[in-house]
Every structure is written in structure tokens, then in C-alpha cells.
Amino acid sequence: MRIDVFTIFPGLVDGFCSESLLGKCRTNGLLDLRCHDLREHTTDVHRTIDDSPFGGGAGMVMRADPIFASVEAANSPRPLFLLGPAGRRFDQQLANELAACGGFSLLCGRYEGIDHRVREHLVDDELSIGDVVLSGGEVAACLVIEAVARLLPGAMGNEASPITESFGASGLLEEPQFTRPNEFRGWVVPEVLRSGDHARVARWRHAQALHRTLRYRPDLIERRDGLSDDDRRLLEEFPPTAYP
Ligand code: SAM
């Protein structure tokens, strides 16, 4: 998959995306990430990318001309998303859609934002990572890239992970996980997980996922049309862990 990023800090994105799973995706050819420095398309000796806002006000605004020039020179994959607080909320469903789309591009703002003609006439859509204001779009771009790239076939060791983890096929949060040692500071791993009874383990896991989702994200239960009779039976059979 090709992903192009337009930014005044290409090193921020390139550095983050060179480590761990993303670094491996790039090395083994699953991810073709290209970071474009918007300043390469400025025309003055100071490589000025911003200017004061028309109408006055605090801060600076990124100019449209170097952004148009950079995007037009790159022949980058569409859709091109501007990252910004006004955008469509990025979530797991959108990550799944983007992982299947072959390629896309991201444009990172800085300062007070970007000349609105970029939003109106250059980009295809705008993505927000949540109701919070960042200083720039680079962290948001890294978040989108990581969420999408890990879904590419072959990216993760365990192909079942995106199905069984939070927001996966069940639409629930994932259940609590435990590993060795069995006893740590007097806290013991739930007996069922050590029982070797795979069917019981599966039922326990589903029950814990339900408990956790009911407690922290009841909206997700509503979205899957509430609890089924089987869900209710499981909730009664397996009480929640001490801190779901
Ligand atoms: N003045 C803008 C406003 O009030 O909506 C905020 C600009 S912010 C300081 C600078 C840049 O950070 C934005 O152009 C955008 O690219 C990025 N950014 C900030 N918050 C973001 C968010 N929640 N999601 C995605 N990108 C964000």
C-alpha cells in the first residue's frame, strides 16, 4: 500500500514510521510510505510556508500555493485527507476501509491551520483523531498510518488479531489478558484460563468482553442491538474480574 504524507516536518513522520511494526512493513514492501516536505515548493529564500490571516487575528496560516504545488508534483494516491479537528472522526471502521483501498494521502497542517482554499479545492475529505487540538497534523498522520498498516495482510504475526481485538468482529472491547507468572504478589490468574477447557475459556472471554464493554462503552452494546439471551446467560455464569 502506498501512503503519501505532506508536511513541513517529514522527519517526524518518517522517524515514527521507521520503528517496530511500521518499520517492518516498509522493509518487507507492504507499506510504501513517501513523506513530502512542503517547504520544497516555497519560492523565497527563507522557504516561507505561512502568512498572517486575512481579517487579522492571532497566529499564522499555511499558504495554499506551496501545498497545491507539492501535491500536484507528487502524483500521490487519492483520496487525499486533510488532518484537522473539523474532520470526520477517525475510527476502526475507517481504518478497515482504508486498509482495503490500496493507497491514500495525508496533509498535515501547522500553525493556526491551512488556507481554506486547500480544503475547498484540493483535498477530498478531512479526518480528525478526536475532540482535541494538536500543534500539527503529524501525530494524527502517524496514528492513521499505524492503525491502517497493521491491518494489511501479512503485517501482523497473528492474522486473527484484528478480528478478536477491541472493535473487531464482535463489536466489543477485548477481554482482560493475563500471562505468566500464574501468581504475582498474591494476585492469581483466573482459574478458567488455566483449565485447558477451550470451550469454557472462549465463553469466559466473551463474558468478560461483555462485562468490560457494558461498564466502559455501553454505546457499543447499543450498537449491536443490546444483549442476546446467550449474552445474558454468560454474564450470569461468569462474574466480572475484580477490575474489568
Ligand atoms: N486553529 C485550528 C482550530 O482551531 O481548529 C487548529 C489548528 S492546529 C493548532 C494545527 C494543525 O494540527 C491542524 O491544521 C491539523 O492539521 C492538526 N490537528 C490539530 N488537531 C487535530 C485533530 N484533532 N485531528 C487531526 N489533526 C489535528
mmCIF file of N, CA and C and ligand atoms in Angstrom, residues 83-85 108-113 127-130 132-137 140, ligand 1:
data_model
loop_
_atom_site.group_PDB
_atom_site.id
_atom_site.type_symbol
_atom_site.label_atom_id
_atom_site.label_comp_id
_atom_site.label_asym_id
_atom_site.label_seq_id
_atom_site.Cartn_x
_atom_site.Cartn_y
_atom_site.Cartn_z
ATOM 1 N N LEU A 83 -5.743 16.582 7.671
ATOM 2 C CA LEU A 83 -5.941 16.256 9.081
ATOM 3 C C LEU A 83 -6.351 17.512 9.814
ATOM 4 N N GLY A 84 -7.468 17.476 10.524
ATOM 5 C CA GLY A 84 -7.930 18.675 11.216
ATOM 6 C C GLY A 84 -9.081 18.388 12.145
ATOM 7 N N PRO A 85 -9.261 19.213 13.192
ATOM 8 C CA PRO A 85 -10.300 18.956 14.198
ATOM 9 C C PRO A 85 -11.719 18.973 13.637
ATOM 10 N N CYS A 108 -0.756 17.389 6.493
ATOM 11 C CA CYS A 108 -0.637 17.845 7.885
ATOM 12 C C CYS A 108 -0.597 19.369 7.951
ATOM 13 N N GLY A 109 -1.482 19.939 8.755
ATOM 14 C CA GLY A 109 -1.433 21.376 8.996
ATOM 15 C C GLY A 109 -0.503 21.687 10.161
ATOM 16 N N ARG A 110 -0.182 22.959 10.286
ATOM 17 C CA ARG A 110 0.575 23.503 11.433
ATOM 18 C C ARG A 110 0.043 24.900 11.694
ATOM 19 N N TYR A 111 0.594 25.592 12.658
ATOM 20 C CA TYR A 111 0.185 26.965 13.000
ATOM 21 C C TYR A 111 -1.318 26.999 13.325
ATOM 22 N N GLU A 112 -2.039 28.026 12.828
ATOM 23 C CA GLU A 112 -3.480 28.098 13.097
ATOM 24 C C GLU A 112 -4.278 27.254 12.110
ATOM 25 N N GLY A 113 -3.576 26.645 11.166
ATOM 26 C CA GLY A 113 -4.260 25.819 10.176
ATOM 27 C C GLY A 113 -3.839 26.204 8.768
ATOM 28 N N LEU A 127 -9.977 14.477 8.120
ATOM 29 C CA LEU A 127 -10.036 13.487 9.208
ATOM 30 C C LEU A 127 -9.606 14.115 10.517
ATOM 31 N N SER A 128 -10.349 13.815 11.575
ATOM 32 C CA SER A 128 -9.981 14.241 12.928
ATOM 33 C C SER A 128 -9.669 13.010 13.757
ATOM 34 N N ILE A 129 -8.692 13.134 14.659
ATOM 35 C CA ILE A 129 -8.425 11.994 15.546
ATOM 36 C C ILE A 129 -9.170 12.139 16.872
ATOM 37 N N GLY A 130 -9.967 13.208 17.034
ATOM 38 C CA GLY A 130 -10.757 13.348 18.253
ATOM 39 C C GLY A 130 -10.933 14.813 18.614
ATOM 40 N N VAL A 132 -9.802 17.233 20.268
ATOM 41 C CA VAL A 132 -8.613 17.715 20.934
ATOM 42 C C VAL A 132 -7.815 18.475 19.875
ATOM 43 N N VAL A 133 -7.068 19.520 20.299
ATOM 44 C CA VAL A 133 -6.296 20.294 19.321
ATOM 45 C C VAL A 133 -4.808 20.001 19.487
ATOM 46 N N LEU A 134 -4.205 19.497 18.422
ATOM 47 C CA LEU A 134 -2.765 19.232 18.379
ATOM 48 C C LEU A 134 -2.070 20.441 17.775
ATOM 49 N N SER A 135 -0.742 20.502 17.916
ATOM 50 C CA SER A 135 0.004 21.607 17.294
ATOM 51 C C SER A 135 0.212 21.382 15.806
ATOM 52 N N GLY A 136 0.077 20.158 15.382
ATOM 53 C CA GLY A 136 0.266 19.844 13.974
ATOM 54 C C GLY A 136 -0.351 18.515 13.632
ATOM 55 N N GLY A 137 -0.471 18.240 12.336
ATOM 56 C CA GLY A 137 -1.136 17.016 11.897
ATOM 57 C C GLY A 137 -0.244 15.783 11.889
ATOM 58 N N ALA A 140 -1.249 12.974 14.249
ATOM 59 C CA ALA A 140 -2.502 12.406 13.731
ATOM 60 C C ALA A 140 -2.215 11.521 12.519
HETATM 61 N N1 SAM B 1 -6.922 26.641 14.547
HETATM 62 C C1 SAM B 1 -7.357 25.285 14.363
HETATM 63 C C2 SAM B 1 -8.700 25.093 15.009
HETATM 64 O O1 SAM B 1 -8.989 25.763 15.996
HETATM 65 O O2 SAM B 1 -9.475 24.216 14.554
HETATM 66 C C3 SAM B 1 -6.369 24.296 14.961
HETATM 67 C C4 SAM B 1 -5.072 24.255 14.238
HETATM 68 S S1 SAM B 1 -3.941 23.131 14.964
HETATM 69 C C5 SAM B 1 -3.113 24.151 16.112
HETATM 70 C C6 SAM B 1 -2.732 22.876 13.713
HETATM 71 C C7 SAM B 1 -2.903 21.613 12.888
HETATM 72 O O3 SAM B 1 -2.873 20.476 13.729
HETATM 73 C C8 SAM B 1 -4.188 21.481 12.104
HETATM 74 O O4 SAM B 1 -4.143 22.196 10.881
HETATM 75 C C9 SAM B 1 -4.287 19.992 11.887
HETATM 76 O O5 SAM B 1 -3.543 19.561 10.748
HETATM 77 C C10 SAM B 1 -3.630 19.432 13.130
HETATM 78 N N2 SAM B 1 -4.629 18.985 14.123
HETATM 79 C C11 SAM B 1 -4.955 19.605 15.283
HETATM 80 N N3 SAM B 1 -5.900 18.944 15.949
HETATM 81 C C12 SAM B 1 -6.205 17.866 15.198
HETATM 82 C C13 SAM B 1 -7.135 16.796 15.344
HETATM 83 N N4 SAM B 1 -7.964 16.718 16.397
HETATM 84 N N5 SAM B 1 -7.187 15.842 14.382
HETATM 85 C C14 SAM B 1 -6.357 15.910 13.315
HETATM 86 N N6 SAM B 1 -5.470 16.902 13.111
HETATM 87 C C15 SAM B 1 -5.380 17.872 14.036
#
